[in-house]
């Protein structure tokens, strides 16, 4: 998720993507990262067969340089 082009990026995992996006857009957790930085646009997602695989990918991506994340988003999101 992001708060606009060239803005803050957020990486997370969930079992229910539509619900989680709604929660971020509506600042359900007012003390959370996405509320603090107004991160509300879904810019990329990937489905996994199980949560351990998703968490492993999340941890890996959080270590990536920002440029790598932007490249991934731009390659798979032409909007």
PDB file of C-alpha atoms in Angstrom:
ATOM      1  CA  UNK A   1       0.000   0.000   0.000  1.00  0.00           C
ATOM      2  CA  UNK A   2       1.095   3.584  -0.541  1.00  0.00           C
ATOM      3  CA  UNK A   3      -0.035   7.120   0.187  1.00  0.00           C
ATOM      4  CA  UNK A   4       0.540   8.392  -3.335  1.00  0.00           C
ATOM      5  CA  UNK A   5       3.204   8.278  -6.002  1.00  0.00           C
ATOM      6  CA  UNK A   6       6.669   8.558  -4.431  1.00  0.00           C
ATOM      7  CA  UNK A   7       5.093   8.444  -0.977  1.00  0.00           C
ATOM      8  CA  UNK A   8       5.287   6.101   1.972  1.00  0.00           C
ATOM      9  CA  UNK A   9       5.100   2.370   1.259  1.00  0.00           C
ATOM     10  CA  UNK A  10       3.571  -0.250   3.545  1.00  0.00           C
ATOM     11  CA  UNK A  11       4.011  -4.020   3.298  1.00  0.00           C
ATOM     12  CA  UNK A  12       1.795  -6.402   5.235  1.00  0.00           C
ATOM     13  CA  UNK A  13      -0.028  -9.738   5.160  1.00  0.00           C
ATOM     14  CA  UNK A  14      -3.663 -10.679   5.694  1.00  0.00           C
ATOM     15  CA  UNK A  15      -6.093 -13.549   5.268  1.00  0.00           C
ATOM     16  CA  UNK A  16      -8.784 -11.183   3.933  1.00  0.00           C
ATOM     17  CA  UNK A  17      -7.483  -8.576   1.477  1.00  0.00           C
ATOM     18  CA  UNK A  18     -10.724  -6.624   0.824  1.00  0.00           C
ATOM     19  CA  UNK A  19     -11.413  -6.276   4.549  1.00  0.00           C
ATOM     20  CA  UNK A  20      -7.839  -5.245   5.342  1.00  0.00           C
ATOM     21  CA  UNK A  21      -7.785  -2.612   2.595  1.00  0.00           C
ATOM     22  CA  UNK A  22     -11.059  -1.224   3.961  1.00  0.00           C
ATOM     23  CA  UNK A  23      -9.547  -1.089   7.467  1.00  0.00           C
ATOM     24  CA  UNK A  24      -6.528   0.851   6.203  1.00  0.00           C
ATOM     25  CA  UNK A  25      -8.643   3.282   4.169  1.00  0.00           C
ATOM     26  CA  UNK A  26     -10.909   3.923   7.152  1.00  0.00           C
ATOM     27  CA  UNK A  27      -8.120   4.166   9.764  1.00  0.00           C
ATOM     28  CA  UNK A  28      -9.596   1.435  11.957  1.00  0.00           C
ATOM     29  CA  UNK A  29      -6.334   1.284  13.941  1.00  0.00           C
ATOM     30  CA  UNK A  30      -5.804   4.995  14.593  1.00  0.00           C
ATOM     31  CA  UNK A  31      -2.393   4.376  16.178  1.00  0.00           C
ATOM     32  CA  UNK A  32      -1.168   2.189  13.322  1.00  0.00           C
ATOM     33  CA  UNK A  33       1.451   2.896  10.679  1.00  0.00           C
ATOM     34  CA  UNK A  34      -1.027   3.283   7.817  1.00  0.00           C
ATOM     35  CA  UNK A  35      -3.177   5.765   9.734  1.00  0.00           C
ATOM     36  CA  UNK A  36      -0.157   7.764  10.870  1.00  0.00           C
ATOM     37  CA  UNK A  37       1.205   8.087   7.323  1.00  0.00           C
ATOM     38  CA  UNK A  38      -2.192   8.122   5.558  1.00  0.00           C
ATOM     39  CA  UNK A  39      -1.332   5.005   3.553  1.00  0.00           C
ATOM     40  CA  UNK A  40      -4.539   3.979   1.785  1.00  0.00           C
ATOM     41  CA  UNK A  41      -3.904   2.968  -1.858  1.00  0.00           C
ATOM     42  CA  UNK A  42      -3.442  -0.698  -2.730  1.00  0.00           C
ATOM     43  CA  UNK A  43      -0.664  -0.697  -5.340  1.00  0.00           C
ATOM     44  CA  UNK A  44       0.414  -4.353  -5.419  1.00  0.00           C
ATOM     45  CA  UNK A  45      -0.552  -7.702  -3.939  1.00  0.00           C
ATOM     46  CA  UNK A  46       0.327 -11.367  -4.235  1.00  0.00           C
ATOM     47  CA  UNK A  47      -1.657 -14.418  -3.148  1.00  0.00           C
ATOM     48  CA  UNK A  48      -0.027 -17.341  -1.316  1.00  0.00           C
ATOM     49  CA  UNK A  49      -1.203 -20.854  -0.521  1.00  0.00           C
ATOM     50  CA  UNK A  50      -0.467 -20.430   3.184  1.00  0.00           C
ATOM     51  CA  UNK A  51       0.379 -17.796   5.774  1.00  0.00           C
ATOM     52  CA  UNK A  52       3.971 -18.932   6.505  1.00  0.00           C
ATOM     53  CA  UNK A  53       4.875 -18.384   2.833  1.00  0.00           C
ATOM     54  CA  UNK A  54       3.219 -14.965   2.878  1.00  0.00           C
ATOM     55  CA  UNK A  55       5.025 -13.913   6.060  1.00  0.00           C
ATOM     56  CA  UNK A  56       8.364 -15.086   4.655  1.00  0.00           C
ATOM     57  CA  UNK A  57       7.832 -12.964   1.521  1.00  0.00           C
ATOM     58  CA  UNK A  58       6.747  -9.990   3.649  1.00  0.00           C
ATOM     59  CA  UNK A  59       9.927 -10.200   5.738  1.00  0.00           C
ATOM     60  CA  UNK A  60      12.064 -10.463   2.614  1.00  0.00           C
ATOM     61  CA  UNK A  61      10.376  -7.507   0.915  1.00  0.00           C
ATOM     62  CA  UNK A  62      10.687  -5.324   4.006  1.00  0.00           C
ATOM     63  CA  UNK A  63      14.466  -5.688   3.652  1.00  0.00           C
ATOM     64  CA  UNK A  64      14.409  -4.608   0.002  1.00  0.00           C
ATOM     65  CA  UNK A  65      15.608  -1.209  -1.103  1.00  0.00           C
ATOM     66  CA  UNK A  66      12.819   1.219  -1.942  1.00  0.00           C
ATOM     67  CA  UNK A  67      13.853   1.230  -5.606  1.00  0.00           C
ATOM     68  CA  UNK A  68      13.283  -2.538  -5.853  1.00  0.00           C
ATOM     69  CA  UNK A  69       9.781  -2.174  -4.411  1.00  0.00           C
ATOM     70  CA  UNK A  70       8.925   0.649  -6.808  1.00  0.00           C
ATOM     71  CA  UNK A  71      10.195  -1.397  -9.751  1.00  0.00           C
ATOM     72  CA  UNK A  72       7.992  -4.346  -8.762  1.00  0.00           C
ATOM     73  CA  UNK A  73       4.946  -2.084  -8.414  1.00  0.00           C
ATOM     74  CA  UNK A  74       5.543  -0.339 -11.739  1.00  0.00           C
ATOM     75  CA  UNK A  75       6.175  -3.583 -13.638  1.00  0.00           C
ATOM     76  CA  UNK A  76       2.913  -5.133 -12.481  1.00  0.00           C
ATOM     77  CA  UNK A  77       0.723  -2.047 -12.215  1.00  0.00           C
ATOM     78  CA  UNK A  78       0.435   0.022 -15.373  1.00  0.00           C
ATOM     79  CA  UNK A  79      -1.957   2.612 -13.897  1.00  0.00           C
TER      80      UNK A  79
END
